[in-house]
mmCIF file of C-alpha atoms and ligand atoms in Angstrom:
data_model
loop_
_atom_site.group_PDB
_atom_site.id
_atom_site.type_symbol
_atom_site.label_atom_id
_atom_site.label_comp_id
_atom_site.label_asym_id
_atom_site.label_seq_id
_atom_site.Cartn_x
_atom_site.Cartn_y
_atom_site.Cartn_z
ATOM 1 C CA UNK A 270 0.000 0.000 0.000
ATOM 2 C CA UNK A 271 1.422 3.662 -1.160
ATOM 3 C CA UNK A 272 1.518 5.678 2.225
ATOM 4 C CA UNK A 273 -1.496 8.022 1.822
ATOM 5 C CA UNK A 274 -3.899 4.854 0.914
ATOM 6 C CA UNK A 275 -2.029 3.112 4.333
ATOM 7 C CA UNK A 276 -3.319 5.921 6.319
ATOM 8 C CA UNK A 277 -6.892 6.442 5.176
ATOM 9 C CA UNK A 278 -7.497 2.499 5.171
ATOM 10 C CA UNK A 279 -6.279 2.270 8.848
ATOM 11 C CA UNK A 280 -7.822 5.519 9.728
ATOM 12 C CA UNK A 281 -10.838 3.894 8.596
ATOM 13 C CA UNK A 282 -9.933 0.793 10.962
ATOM 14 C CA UNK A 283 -10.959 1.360 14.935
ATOM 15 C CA UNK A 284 -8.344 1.274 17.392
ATOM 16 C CA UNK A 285 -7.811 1.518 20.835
ATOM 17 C CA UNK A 286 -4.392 3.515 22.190
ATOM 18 C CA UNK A 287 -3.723 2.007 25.713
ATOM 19 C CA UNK A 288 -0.742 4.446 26.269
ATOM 20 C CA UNK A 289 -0.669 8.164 26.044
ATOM 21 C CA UNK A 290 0.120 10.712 28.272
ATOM 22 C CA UNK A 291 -2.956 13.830 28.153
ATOM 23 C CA UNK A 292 -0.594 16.707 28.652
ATOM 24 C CA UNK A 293 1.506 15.365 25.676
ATOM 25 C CA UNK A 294 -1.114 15.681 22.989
ATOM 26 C CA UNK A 295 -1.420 19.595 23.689
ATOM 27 C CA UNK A 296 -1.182 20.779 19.834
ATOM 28 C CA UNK A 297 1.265 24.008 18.921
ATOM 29 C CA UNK A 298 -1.849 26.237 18.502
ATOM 30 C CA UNK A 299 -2.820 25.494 22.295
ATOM 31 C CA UNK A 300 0.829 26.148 23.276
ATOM 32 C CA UNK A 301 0.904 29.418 21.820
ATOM 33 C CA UNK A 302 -2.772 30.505 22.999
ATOM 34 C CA UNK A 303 -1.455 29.341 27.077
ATOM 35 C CA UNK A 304 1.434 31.419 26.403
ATOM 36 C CA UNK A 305 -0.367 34.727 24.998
ATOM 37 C CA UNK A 306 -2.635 33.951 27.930
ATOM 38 C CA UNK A 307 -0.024 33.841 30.584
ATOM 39 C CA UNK A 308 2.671 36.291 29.484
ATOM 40 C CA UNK A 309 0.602 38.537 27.494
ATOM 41 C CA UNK A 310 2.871 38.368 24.404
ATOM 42 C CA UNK A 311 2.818 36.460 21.514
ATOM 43 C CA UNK A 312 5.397 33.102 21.456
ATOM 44 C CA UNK A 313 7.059 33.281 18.377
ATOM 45 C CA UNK A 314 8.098 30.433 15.862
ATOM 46 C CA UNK A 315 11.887 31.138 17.053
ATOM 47 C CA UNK A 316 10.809 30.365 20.242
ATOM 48 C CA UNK A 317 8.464 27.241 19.423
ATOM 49 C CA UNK A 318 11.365 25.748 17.557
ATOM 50 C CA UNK A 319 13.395 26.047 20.391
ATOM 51 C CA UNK A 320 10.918 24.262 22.577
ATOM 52 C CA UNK A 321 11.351 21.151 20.459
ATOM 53 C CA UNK A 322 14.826 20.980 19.439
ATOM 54 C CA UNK A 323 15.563 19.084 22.260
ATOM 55 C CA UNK A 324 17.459 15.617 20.993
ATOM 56 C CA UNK A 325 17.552 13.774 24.383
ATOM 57 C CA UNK A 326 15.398 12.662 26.908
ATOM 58 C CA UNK A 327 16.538 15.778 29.382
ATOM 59 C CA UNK A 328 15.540 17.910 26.559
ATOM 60 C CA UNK A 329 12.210 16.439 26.126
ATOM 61 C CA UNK A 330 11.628 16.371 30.216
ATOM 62 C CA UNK A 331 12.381 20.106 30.152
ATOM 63 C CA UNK A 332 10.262 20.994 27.025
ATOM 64 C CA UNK A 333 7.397 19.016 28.793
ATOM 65 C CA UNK A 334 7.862 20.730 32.196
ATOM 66 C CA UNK A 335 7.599 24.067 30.139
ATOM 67 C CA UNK A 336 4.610 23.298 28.305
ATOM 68 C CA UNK A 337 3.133 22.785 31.884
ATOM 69 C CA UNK A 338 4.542 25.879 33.467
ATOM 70 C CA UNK A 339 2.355 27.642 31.091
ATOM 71 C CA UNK A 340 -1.156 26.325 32.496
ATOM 72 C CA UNK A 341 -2.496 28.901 34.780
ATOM 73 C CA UNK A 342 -5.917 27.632 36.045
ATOM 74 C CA UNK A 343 -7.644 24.212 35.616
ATOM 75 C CA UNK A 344 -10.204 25.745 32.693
ATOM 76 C CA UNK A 345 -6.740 25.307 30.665
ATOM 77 C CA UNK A 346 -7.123 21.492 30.829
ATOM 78 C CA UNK A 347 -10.017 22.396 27.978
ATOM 79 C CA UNK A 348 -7.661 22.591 25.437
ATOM 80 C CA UNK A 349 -5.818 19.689 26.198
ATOM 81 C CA UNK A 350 -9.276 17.782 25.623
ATOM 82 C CA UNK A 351 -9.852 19.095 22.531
ATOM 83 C CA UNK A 352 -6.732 18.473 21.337
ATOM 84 C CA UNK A 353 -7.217 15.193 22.520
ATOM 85 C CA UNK A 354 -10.359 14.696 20.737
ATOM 86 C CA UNK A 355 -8.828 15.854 17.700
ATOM 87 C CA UNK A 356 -6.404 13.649 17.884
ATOM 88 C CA UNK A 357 -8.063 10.567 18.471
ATOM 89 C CA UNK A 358 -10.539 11.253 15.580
ATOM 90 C CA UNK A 359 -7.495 12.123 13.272
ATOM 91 C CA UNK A 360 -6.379 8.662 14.013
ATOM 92 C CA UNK A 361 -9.657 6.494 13.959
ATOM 93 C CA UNK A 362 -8.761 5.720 17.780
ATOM 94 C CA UNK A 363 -12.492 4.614 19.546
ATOM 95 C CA UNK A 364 -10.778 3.900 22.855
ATOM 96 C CA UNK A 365 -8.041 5.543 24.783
ATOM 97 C CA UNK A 366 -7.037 4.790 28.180
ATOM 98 C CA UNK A 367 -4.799 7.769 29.129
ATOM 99 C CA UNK A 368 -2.436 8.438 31.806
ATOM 100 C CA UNK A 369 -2.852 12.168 33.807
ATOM 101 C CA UNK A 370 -0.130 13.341 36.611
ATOM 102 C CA UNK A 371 -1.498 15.670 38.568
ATOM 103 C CA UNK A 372 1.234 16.383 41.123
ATOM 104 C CA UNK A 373 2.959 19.157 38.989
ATOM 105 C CA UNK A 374 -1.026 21.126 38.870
ATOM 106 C CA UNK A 375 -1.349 20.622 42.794
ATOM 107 C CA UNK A 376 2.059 22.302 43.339
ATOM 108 C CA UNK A 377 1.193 25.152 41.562
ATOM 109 C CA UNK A 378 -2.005 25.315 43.322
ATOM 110 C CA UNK A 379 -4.728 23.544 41.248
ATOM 111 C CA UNK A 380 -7.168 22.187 43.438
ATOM 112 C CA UNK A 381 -7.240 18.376 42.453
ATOM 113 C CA UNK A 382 -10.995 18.226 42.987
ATOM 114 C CA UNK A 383 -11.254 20.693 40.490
ATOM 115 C CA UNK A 384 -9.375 19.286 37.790
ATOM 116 C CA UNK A 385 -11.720 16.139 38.314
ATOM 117 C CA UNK A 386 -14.678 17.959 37.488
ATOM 118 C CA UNK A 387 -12.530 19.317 34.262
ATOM 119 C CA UNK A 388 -11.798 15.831 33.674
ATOM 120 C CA UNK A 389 -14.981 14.427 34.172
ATOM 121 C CA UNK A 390 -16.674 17.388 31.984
ATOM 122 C CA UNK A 391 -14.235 16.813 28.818
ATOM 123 C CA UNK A 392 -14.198 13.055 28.729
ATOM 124 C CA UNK A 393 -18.032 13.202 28.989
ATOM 125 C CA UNK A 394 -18.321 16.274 25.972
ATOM 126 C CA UNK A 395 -16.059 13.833 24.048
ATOM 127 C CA UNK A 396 -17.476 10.883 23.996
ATOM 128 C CA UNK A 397 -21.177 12.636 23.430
ATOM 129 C CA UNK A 398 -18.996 14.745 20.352
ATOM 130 C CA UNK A 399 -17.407 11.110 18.909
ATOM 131 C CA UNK A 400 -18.886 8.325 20.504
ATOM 132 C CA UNK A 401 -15.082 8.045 21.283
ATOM 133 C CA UNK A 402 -14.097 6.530 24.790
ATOM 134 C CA UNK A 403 -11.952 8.483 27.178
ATOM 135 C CA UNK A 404 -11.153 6.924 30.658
ATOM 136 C CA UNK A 405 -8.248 7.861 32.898
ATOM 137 C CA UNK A 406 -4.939 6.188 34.881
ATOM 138 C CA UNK A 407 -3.789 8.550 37.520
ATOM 139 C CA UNK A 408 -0.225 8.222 37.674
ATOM 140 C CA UNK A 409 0.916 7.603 41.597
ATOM 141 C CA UNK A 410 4.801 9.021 40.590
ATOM 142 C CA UNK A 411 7.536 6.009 41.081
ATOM 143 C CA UNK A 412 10.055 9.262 41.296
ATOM 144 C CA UNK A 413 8.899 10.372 45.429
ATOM 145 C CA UNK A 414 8.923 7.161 46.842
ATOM 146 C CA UNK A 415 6.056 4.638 48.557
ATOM 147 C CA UNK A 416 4.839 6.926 50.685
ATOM 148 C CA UNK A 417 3.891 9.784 48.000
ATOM 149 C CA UNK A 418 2.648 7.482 45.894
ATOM 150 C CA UNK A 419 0.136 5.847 48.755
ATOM 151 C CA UNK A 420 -0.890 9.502 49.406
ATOM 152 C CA UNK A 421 -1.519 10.164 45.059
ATOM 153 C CA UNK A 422 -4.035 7.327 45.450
ATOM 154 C CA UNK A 423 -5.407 8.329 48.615
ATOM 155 C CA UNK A 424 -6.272 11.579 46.708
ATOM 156 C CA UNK A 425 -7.612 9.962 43.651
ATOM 157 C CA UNK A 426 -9.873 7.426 45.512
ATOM 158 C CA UNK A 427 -11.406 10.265 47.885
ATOM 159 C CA UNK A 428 -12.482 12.403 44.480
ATOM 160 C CA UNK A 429 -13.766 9.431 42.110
ATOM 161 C CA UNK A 430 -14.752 10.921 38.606
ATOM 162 C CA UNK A 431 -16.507 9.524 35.858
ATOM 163 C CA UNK A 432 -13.916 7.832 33.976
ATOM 164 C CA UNK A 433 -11.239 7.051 36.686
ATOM 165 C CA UNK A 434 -10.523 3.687 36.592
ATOM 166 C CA UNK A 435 -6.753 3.496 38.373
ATOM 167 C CA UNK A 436 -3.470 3.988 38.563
ATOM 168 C CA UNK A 437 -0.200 4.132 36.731
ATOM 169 C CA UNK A 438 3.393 4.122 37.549
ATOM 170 C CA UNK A 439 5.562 6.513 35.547
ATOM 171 C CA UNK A 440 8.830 8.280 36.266
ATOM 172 C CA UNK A 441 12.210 7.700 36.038
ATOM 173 C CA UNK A 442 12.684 3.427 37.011
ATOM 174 C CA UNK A 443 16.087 4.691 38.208
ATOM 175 C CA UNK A 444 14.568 6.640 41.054
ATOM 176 C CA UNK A 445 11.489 4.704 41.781
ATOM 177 C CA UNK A 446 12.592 0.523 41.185
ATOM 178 C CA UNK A 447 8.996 -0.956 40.954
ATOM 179 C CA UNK A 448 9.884 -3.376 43.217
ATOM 180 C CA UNK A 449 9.193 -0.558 45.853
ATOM 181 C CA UNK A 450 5.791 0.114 45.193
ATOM 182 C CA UNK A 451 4.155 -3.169 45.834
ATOM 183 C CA UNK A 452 1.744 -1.926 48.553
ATOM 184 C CA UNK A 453 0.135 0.926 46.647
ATOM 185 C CA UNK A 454 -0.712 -1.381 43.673
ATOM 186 C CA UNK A 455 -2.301 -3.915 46.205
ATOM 187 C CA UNK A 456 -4.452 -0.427 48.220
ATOM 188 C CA UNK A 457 -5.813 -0.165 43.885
ATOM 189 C CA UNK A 458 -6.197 -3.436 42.628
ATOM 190 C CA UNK A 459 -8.343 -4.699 45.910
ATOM 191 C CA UNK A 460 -10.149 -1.935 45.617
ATOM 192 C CA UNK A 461 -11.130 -3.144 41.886
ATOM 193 C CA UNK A 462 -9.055 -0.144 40.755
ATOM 194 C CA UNK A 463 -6.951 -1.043 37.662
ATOM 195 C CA UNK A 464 -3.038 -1.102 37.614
ATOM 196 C CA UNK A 465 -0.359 -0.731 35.120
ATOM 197 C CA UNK A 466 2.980 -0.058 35.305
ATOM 198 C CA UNK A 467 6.027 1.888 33.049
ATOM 199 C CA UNK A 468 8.960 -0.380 33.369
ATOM 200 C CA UNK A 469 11.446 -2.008 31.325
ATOM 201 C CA UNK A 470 11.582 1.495 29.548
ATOM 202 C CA UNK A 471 14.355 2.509 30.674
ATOM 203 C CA UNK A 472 15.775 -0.519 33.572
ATOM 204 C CA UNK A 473 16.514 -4.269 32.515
ATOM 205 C CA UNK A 474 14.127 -6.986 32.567
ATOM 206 C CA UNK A 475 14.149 -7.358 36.371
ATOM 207 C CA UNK A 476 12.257 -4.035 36.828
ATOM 208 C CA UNK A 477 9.359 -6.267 33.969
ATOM 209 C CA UNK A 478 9.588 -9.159 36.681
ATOM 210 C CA UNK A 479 9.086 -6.839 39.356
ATOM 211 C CA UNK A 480 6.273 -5.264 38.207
ATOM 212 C CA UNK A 481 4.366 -8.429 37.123
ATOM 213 C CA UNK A 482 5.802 -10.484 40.409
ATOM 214 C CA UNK A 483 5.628 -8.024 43.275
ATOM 215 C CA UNK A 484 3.146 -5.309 41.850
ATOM 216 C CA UNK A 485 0.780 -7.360 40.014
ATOM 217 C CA UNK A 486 0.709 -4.451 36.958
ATOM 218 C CA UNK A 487 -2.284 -5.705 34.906
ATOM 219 C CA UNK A 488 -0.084 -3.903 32.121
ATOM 220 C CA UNK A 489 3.013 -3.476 31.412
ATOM 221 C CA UNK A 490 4.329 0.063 29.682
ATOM 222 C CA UNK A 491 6.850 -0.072 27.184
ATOM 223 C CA UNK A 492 8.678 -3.314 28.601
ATOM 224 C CA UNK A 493 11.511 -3.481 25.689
ATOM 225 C CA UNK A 494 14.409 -4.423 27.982
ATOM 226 C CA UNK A 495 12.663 -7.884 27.993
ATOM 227 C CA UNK A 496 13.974 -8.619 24.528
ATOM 228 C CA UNK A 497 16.826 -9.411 27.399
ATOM 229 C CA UNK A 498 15.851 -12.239 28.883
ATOM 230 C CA UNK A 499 13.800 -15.249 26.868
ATOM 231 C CA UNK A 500 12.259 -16.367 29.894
ATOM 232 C CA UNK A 501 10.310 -13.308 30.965
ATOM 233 C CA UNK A 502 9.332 -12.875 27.171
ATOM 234 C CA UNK A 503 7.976 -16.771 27.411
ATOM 235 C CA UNK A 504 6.476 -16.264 30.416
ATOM 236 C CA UNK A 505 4.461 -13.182 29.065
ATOM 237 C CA UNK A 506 3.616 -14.526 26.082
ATOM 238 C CA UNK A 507 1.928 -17.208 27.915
ATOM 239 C CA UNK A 508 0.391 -15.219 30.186
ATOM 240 C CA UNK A 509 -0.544 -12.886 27.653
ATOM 241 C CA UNK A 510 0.584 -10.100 29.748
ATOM 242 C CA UNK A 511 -0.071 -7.309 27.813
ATOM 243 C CA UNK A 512 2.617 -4.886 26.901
ATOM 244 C CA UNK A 513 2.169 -1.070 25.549
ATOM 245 C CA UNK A 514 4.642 -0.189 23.552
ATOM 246 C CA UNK A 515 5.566 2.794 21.565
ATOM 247 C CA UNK A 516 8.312 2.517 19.265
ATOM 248 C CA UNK A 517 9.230 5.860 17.968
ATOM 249 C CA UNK A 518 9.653 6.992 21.893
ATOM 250 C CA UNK A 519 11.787 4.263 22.840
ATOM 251 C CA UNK A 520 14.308 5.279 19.869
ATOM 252 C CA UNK A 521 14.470 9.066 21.069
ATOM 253 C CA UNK A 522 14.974 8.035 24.488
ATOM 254 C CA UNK A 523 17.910 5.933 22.923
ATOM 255 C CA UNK A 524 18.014 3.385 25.843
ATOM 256 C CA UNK A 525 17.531 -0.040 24.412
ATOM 257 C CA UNK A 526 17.154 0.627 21.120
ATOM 258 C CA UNK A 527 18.424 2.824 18.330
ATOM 259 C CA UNK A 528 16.591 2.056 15.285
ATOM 260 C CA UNK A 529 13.213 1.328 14.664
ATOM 261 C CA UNK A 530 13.810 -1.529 12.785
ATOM 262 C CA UNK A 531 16.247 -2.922 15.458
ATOM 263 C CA UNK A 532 13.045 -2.085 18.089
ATOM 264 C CA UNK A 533 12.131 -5.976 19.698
ATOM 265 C CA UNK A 534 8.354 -5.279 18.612
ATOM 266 C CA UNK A 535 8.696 -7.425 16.106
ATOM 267 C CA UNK A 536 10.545 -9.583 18.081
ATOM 268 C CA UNK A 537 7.661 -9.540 21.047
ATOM 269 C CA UNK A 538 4.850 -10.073 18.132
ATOM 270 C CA UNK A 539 6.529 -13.094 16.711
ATOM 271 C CA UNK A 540 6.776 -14.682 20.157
ATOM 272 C CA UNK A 541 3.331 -14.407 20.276
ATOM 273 C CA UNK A 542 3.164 -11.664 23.382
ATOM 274 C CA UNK A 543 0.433 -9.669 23.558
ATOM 275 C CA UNK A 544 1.316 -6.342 22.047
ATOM 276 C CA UNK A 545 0.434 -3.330 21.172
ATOM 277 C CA UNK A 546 1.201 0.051 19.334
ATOM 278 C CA UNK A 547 0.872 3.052 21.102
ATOM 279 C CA UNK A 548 2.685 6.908 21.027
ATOM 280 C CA UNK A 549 3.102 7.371 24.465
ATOM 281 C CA UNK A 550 3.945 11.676 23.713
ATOM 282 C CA UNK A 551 2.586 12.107 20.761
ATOM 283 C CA UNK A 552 3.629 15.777 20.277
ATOM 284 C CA UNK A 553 7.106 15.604 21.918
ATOM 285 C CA UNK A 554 8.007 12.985 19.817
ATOM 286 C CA UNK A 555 6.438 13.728 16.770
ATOM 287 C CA UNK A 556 4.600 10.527 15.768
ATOM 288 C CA UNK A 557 0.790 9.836 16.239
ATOM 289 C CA UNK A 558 -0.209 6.746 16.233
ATOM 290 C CA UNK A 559 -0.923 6.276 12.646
ATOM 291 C CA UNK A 560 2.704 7.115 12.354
ATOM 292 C CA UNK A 561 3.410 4.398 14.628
ATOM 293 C CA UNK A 562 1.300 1.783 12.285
ATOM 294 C CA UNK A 563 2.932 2.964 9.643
ATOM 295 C CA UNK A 564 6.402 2.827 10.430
ATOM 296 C CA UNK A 565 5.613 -0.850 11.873
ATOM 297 C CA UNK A 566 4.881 -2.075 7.932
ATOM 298 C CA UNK A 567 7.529 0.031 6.598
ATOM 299 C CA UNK A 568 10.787 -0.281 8.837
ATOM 300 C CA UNK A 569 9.584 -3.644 11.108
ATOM 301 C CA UNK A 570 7.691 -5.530 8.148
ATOM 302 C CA UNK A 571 4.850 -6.243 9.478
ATOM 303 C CA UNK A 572 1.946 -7.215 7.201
ATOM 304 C CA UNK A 573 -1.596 -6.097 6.885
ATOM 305 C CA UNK A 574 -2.729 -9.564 8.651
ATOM 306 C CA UNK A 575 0.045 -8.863 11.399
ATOM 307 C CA UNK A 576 -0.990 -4.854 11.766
ATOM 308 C CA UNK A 577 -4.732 -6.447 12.088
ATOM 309 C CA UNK A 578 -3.397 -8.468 14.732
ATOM 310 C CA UNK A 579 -1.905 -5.507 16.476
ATOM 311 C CA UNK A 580 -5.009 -3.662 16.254
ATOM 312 C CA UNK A 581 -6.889 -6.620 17.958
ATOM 313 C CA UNK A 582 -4.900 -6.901 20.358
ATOM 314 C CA UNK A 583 -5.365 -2.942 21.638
ATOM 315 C CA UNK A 584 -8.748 -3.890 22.485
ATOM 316 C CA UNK A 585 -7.736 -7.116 24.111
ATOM 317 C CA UNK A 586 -5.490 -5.426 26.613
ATOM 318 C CA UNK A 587 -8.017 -2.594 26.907
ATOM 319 C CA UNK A 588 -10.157 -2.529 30.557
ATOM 320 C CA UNK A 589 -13.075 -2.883 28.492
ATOM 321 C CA UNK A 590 -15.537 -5.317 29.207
ATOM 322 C CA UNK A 591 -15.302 -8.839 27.892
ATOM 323 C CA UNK A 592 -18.699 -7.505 25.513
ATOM 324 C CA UNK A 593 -17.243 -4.567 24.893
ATOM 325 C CA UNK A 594 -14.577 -6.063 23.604
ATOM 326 C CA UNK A 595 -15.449 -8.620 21.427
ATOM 327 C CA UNK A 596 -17.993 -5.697 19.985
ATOM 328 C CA UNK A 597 -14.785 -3.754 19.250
ATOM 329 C CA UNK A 598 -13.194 -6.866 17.669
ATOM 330 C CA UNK A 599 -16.228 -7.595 15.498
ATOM 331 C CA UNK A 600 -16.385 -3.702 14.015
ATOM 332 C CA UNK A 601 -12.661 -3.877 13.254
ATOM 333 C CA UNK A 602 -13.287 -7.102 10.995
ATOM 334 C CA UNK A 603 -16.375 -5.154 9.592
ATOM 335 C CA UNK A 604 -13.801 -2.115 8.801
ATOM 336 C CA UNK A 605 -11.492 -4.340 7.430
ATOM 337 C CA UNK A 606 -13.715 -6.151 4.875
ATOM 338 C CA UNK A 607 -15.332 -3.512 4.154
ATOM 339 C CA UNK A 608 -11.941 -2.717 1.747
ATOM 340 C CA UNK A 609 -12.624 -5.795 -0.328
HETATM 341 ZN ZN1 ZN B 205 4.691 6.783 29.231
#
């Protein structure tokens, strides 16, 4: 398939995208209307060039911390939404499970409660917009130790929202090993709270083992590191622990892999793990998921019938129901015949 017939067909095609940070799919236009907002002048191109001309992953953590320096009261968080929303529809995605940090907000005085109602308000206008589904992993921070994190879910559990359905583990794995955090994900998942956890991004495969032995992560995020060690990819493929990956991330934060076609996706698909495709910053790193689809056939060679696979399998690692799943399942075949 020429690459503008590969992007309507599998725009057509629904997908879910299980990994995706909210503050990350803030578009330019938003970035320049926070900043007009907040410092009453105009930010110039100069200056939004500069913001992404970052080439390592200190770069991007400081572009990102900017971008959030700029919100100045929860009402902001509307823009992010409809970004969102944009995105998803530019990218046929029907499901998206997406992580939010609120700890940066609450230091600069956000009232969490607040940005629930936000929350709450945009996934709702969204979904009655789209018929697109938007629910929400609070991430507990891995980089503050146990005790933070414990008080993060304390917070999110005493202001439920519409659309909350647990927590995530994100931060640097060097600071926060995920061995540590056993207790909070026990306090979410007896709670019935979902549970997924960022490792293996940027540690070896004992941080994977960690979070699937000692934390129980329903999910694992990223996970590349266990291209490392045969037996944890076994044991995950017959588990069918699911992994969410996102390729074009993993090669700027150069840890594990360089290339795109040296990425172990391929490797992790043919092993018969349960993967999936994902863009984890979508604007930082400048790939949407399409992108990500796409550079799967052309630099991993993965077929059609494989990229249908992949596509599958974002709904089977979804928190949807076990209906709402094989509903999802059922519409992409529908999609995908209807080419023929
Ligand atoms: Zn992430």
């Amino acid at each position: 398939m020429e690459k503008a017939e590969f992007y309507s067909f599998y725009k057509r095609i629904p997908k879910a995208e299980l990994h995706i940070h909210i503050e990350a799919v803030i578009s330019k236009d938003s970035i320049r209307t926070l900043y007009l907002k907040k410092n009453g002048t105009a930010f110039s191109d100069a200056e939004m060039e500069k913001l992404f001309s970052y080439s390592d992953l200190n770069g991007f953590i400081a572009a990102f911390l900017q971008v959030q320096d700029l919100f100045t009261e929860v009402s902001d968080f509307d823009l992010v939404f409809e970004d969102l929303k944009n995105y998803l529809l530019r990218n046929g995605i029907v499901h998206c499970e997406a992580f939010f940090a609120p700890s940066a907000f609450i230091k600069k005085g956000f009232s969490y409660r607040e940005m629930t109602e936000n929350f709450a308000k945009n996934i709702r206008k969204i979904k009655e917009e789209t018929g697109i589904t938007v629910w929400l992993l609070g991430d507990v921070s891995r980089t503050f130790g146990l005790e933070n994190a414990e008080n993060n879910f304390k917070m999110f559990t005493e202001n439920p929202f519409d659309g909350f359905i647990g927590i995530g583990l994100g931060g640097a794995e060097s600071k926060g090993p995920s061995k540590d955090f056993g207790p909070v994900f026990e306090q979410a998942l007896s709670a019935g709270y979902h549970a997924v956890a960022h490792a293996g991004e940027d540690e070896g495969p004992e941080s994977i083992w960690d979070a699937i032995k000692i934390c129980h992560a329903q999910r694992i995020g990223h996970g590349i590191s266990a291209v490392q060690d045969e037996k944890l990819m076994d044991f995950c493929a017959e588990n069918q622990i699911p992994f969410e990956v996102a390729p074009t991330s993993n090669v700027f934060t150069k840890k594990y892999v360089k290339s795109l076609s040296e990425h172990p996706f391929r490797a992790f698909f043919d092993r018969g793990m349960l993967v999936t495709l994902n863009t984890d910053d979508p604007l930082f790193f400048g790939a949407e998921l399409l992108d990500e689809y796409w550079n799967a056939c052309t630099q991993m060679n993965f077929t059609d019938e494989e990229l249908k696979q992949v596509i599958l399998n974002s709904f089977k690692a979804s928190f949807l129901s076990e209906s709402e799943k094989s509903a999802a399942c059922s519409a992409v075949e529908e999609a995908w015949n209807a080419r023929k």
